[in-house]
Amino acid sequence: MSDFAASTQAETDPGTRWREWLLVAGGVAASAMVLWLALGQPVAAAAYAFGVACLAAALTFALRRQGTSEPAEFAAPDWSVTHAAIDRGEEATAIIDRAGRLACANARFVECFGTAAAPPRLGLDGAANEAVEGAARAAWRDGHAALEPVMAGGREWRLEIDRAGRGQDFLIWRFAPVVRRDPLTDVVDHIRGKVGKALAREGIQAVAVAPDGRIHAANALFAARATGDAEADVDGSDFVGYFSADEQERIFYGREGTRGPSVRMLHVPVADPEEVATSSAAADPAQTASLFFLIDNQGGVGDSRTGLPQIEALLARLPLGLAMTDRDGRFLFANKAFLRAAGHDETGPPPYPSDLVIREDKGALADAVRRFAQGASGAGDVAVRLRTAPEDPVSLSLAGVRGLGEGAVILSLKDSSEETRLKREIAQATKMQAVGQLAGGVAHDFNNVLTAIIGYCDLMLMRHTPGDSDYDDIQQIRANSNRAASLTRQLLAFSRQQTLRPEVLQLPDVVAEVSTLLKRLLGEKIQLEVTHDRGLGLVRADPVQLEQVLLNLAVNARDAMTGNGAPGGIPPSKSGGVLRLKTKRVTAADVRAMKSEILPIGDYTALIVEDSGHGISPSQIGKIFEPFFTTKEKGKGTGLGLSTVYGIVKQSGGFIFAESEVGKGTRFSIYFPVHVPDPAEAAEAAAAIAAARVPARRKQWSGGGRVLLVEDEDTVRAVAERALVRQGYEVTTAADGEEGLEALGRAIGAGGEFDLVVSDVVMPSMDGPAMVREIRGIRPELPVLFMSGYAEEQLRREIDIPGMYFLAKPFSVAQICTAVEDVLKAR
């Protein structure tokens, strides 16, 4: 304890003062006794003692007075008192000395930062730690420093540092927590206070709404309009639930309905501007509260539709799709052409243009409308995808206008439904053509494989009798190969590459031929109705293939009416249905009135097949002609019926269209061009057919002969060679056209001749037609038999070599031998 502290305690402690006086008195008494004994004079001793006592008292008093006049120079700090002084609630305070040692800290500092390290070494991140150290250096230099914000201890602080002490040897660190007031709280307080009352006096309803649509606070005028009671508590209720809209999208209070005035809403997001600038989440409308000011439209004043009837009447008569929005981006009106182009079925437009487009394009369209509404007058386009046609982008034109009252933006949308339909039909036709080419190529290659399989089966059957154990197995292989060959014929029919035998005929004759078979095929529950128009034109087509078309369509119709072809396994119908077959005359005027971009203008004979089945959904109607597409259950359809129909019709020069309505039935309309026979062309065609076919009177052929066989497929070449050798022919083989020419040259050089050339059409290096043209330059009369999986009619059109014959793949051993014999007999 210091001298100042001791003296102060002595003044205030009575026991201490009595002890001091007893010591003085004892000393004086002892001195007086010694003098008395030494001098023998009691009076002198007493006087001496009294004087000494007075001197001691004066000295004691003087010393006390001196101790109370200069205490601070000798005082030492009491840190417990300092600690009590700086313990101030949420503020964290610490004191350090020149050496950077922590001299004192309050409980809040210890809680947030601990005592392991003194400021500025608080374990902050790199940037914050550097800033705090800079503030400490500034405080030692200038006596004061401040820093904000400082992120430490999981929260935000404001730091103030002050230099203090007798020798300015200490720094006082004060960390004050930064408390940011919620702007929504301020808004709520204002609406409930004087501001809300002032707005109500001016007829303005004010409401603070949470992001989820619940009301935080509202002034008394809103409560009175919304509930009829100005004192009603609307906090926590649904804001939107108090309103309704009419067909013109004007907003009314639900309690008042259209009897009351409509209201306009002014929306103000409630967010801290600093948070909006630094945080994208703060600007998200879904996470931001809103302040709404509502103003009545009295007598039409302020109504967004005021002053626009004349403009609306004018634009409604224009054939262009036009609409107008106000400055808030809401539709003021839209004419019928605009709604039709947008695919909007209702009589009036939706609230906003963005309601017409898909979700991904809503933001871009809303921004564009807002930009043209608030900026300078201008025009531009924006590509959007409508909800009714999300696969086809359209161009929406926008123009900012001024001087039309509330009208701010004019929107223009072209009705491109017909153009879109045409594009879709062209795309479908292109896809069908591509699929047809693929199917034809697959069928051609598969025919080569089937030719080898069927040929080897025939050769094996020649070595087995019906009683052999392997005979039935070989027959089964051959039967399945023939079944596969029929599938390839259907693929070729779809790709328009099968062999047709066209004839000039009347469609009613074909329908009559197949009607009896159709009745048995449809059964007793389905009624067949056949009607024919008068004055039908002739049609050039293959009657067998037309019968196939009718059979395929009838089978599909039967399955649709009985439920066997319904998606999802619709149970079979017990009442059956009606299948109608109609032939109809279609003139060029009728086609022109149809305004079809697919059907050329001309005269047609139409074949209409209509059923009363379950129909085809719009999502599937565009796929029904694709190969292997079927709506039937697994195992109940190959998906080649309608694709075969499509191929036969297109190869015959016709057109086919499908129309369907779910629950009512499907209608197939087939248009065949009317054939006008030309006598000259008919004579030329008859001559060509007579030359190509085997004559009625054949020369006697004794058998044998030399055959040049040219085929690039090894298996097909081997089968054909073995088949012809077994029949007694001398066969020379070649793998392509060049080898075939070399073989012919060797035979001529040796003095020999070939009686027949049997060749494939498509081969590598040199194909069959090119080789035959070279051979005809050397031997003009040498007959040629082409083998191919493609259509004979197509090959004759492309090759155009006189005196050629045709053998379709796949063929059997007997068929190739018969074809070779017929050609040699016709020489």
Short mmCIF file of N, CA, C and O in Angstrom, two decimals, residues 66 352 368 455 722 746 802:
data_model
loop_
_atom_site.label_atom_id
_atom_site.label_comp_id
_atom_site.label_asym_id
_atom_site.label_seq_id
_atom_site.Cartn_x
_atom_site.Cartn_y
_atom_site.Cartn_z
N GLN A 66 0.73 17.46 5.28
CA GLN A 66 1.59 17.30 4.11
C GLN A 66 1.19 16.09 3.29
O GLN A 66 1.24 16.09 2.07
N TYR A 352 -50.83 -9.47 -68.59
CA TYR A 352 -49.53 -9.01 -69.06
C TYR A 352 -49.14 -9.75 -70.33
O TYR A 352 -49.53 -10.91 -70.53
N ALA A 368 -38.29 -6.12 -71.90
CA ALA A 368 -38.41 -5.36 -73.14
C ALA A 368 -39.58 -4.38 -73.09
O ALA A 368 -39.47 -3.22 -73.49
N GLY A 455 -31.83 -69.16 -100.92
CA GLY A 455 -31.15 -69.99 -101.91
C GLY A 455 -30.51 -71.22 -101.30
O GLY A 455 -30.63 -72.34 -101.84
N ARG A 722 -24.48 -71.94 -108.17
CA ARG A 722 -24.82 -73.34 -107.94
C ARG A 722 -26.17 -73.70 -108.54
O ARG A 722 -26.35 -74.78 -109.10
N ARG A 746 -12.03 -62.07 -122.35
CA ARG A 746 -11.33 -63.36 -122.43
C ARG A 746 -12.14 -64.35 -123.24
O ARG A 746 -11.58 -65.13 -124.03
N PRO A 802 -32.48 -50.88 -123.66
CA PRO A 802 -33.42 -51.76 -124.38
C PRO A 802 -33.01 -53.23 -124.23
O PRO A 802 -31.83 -53.55 -124.12
#
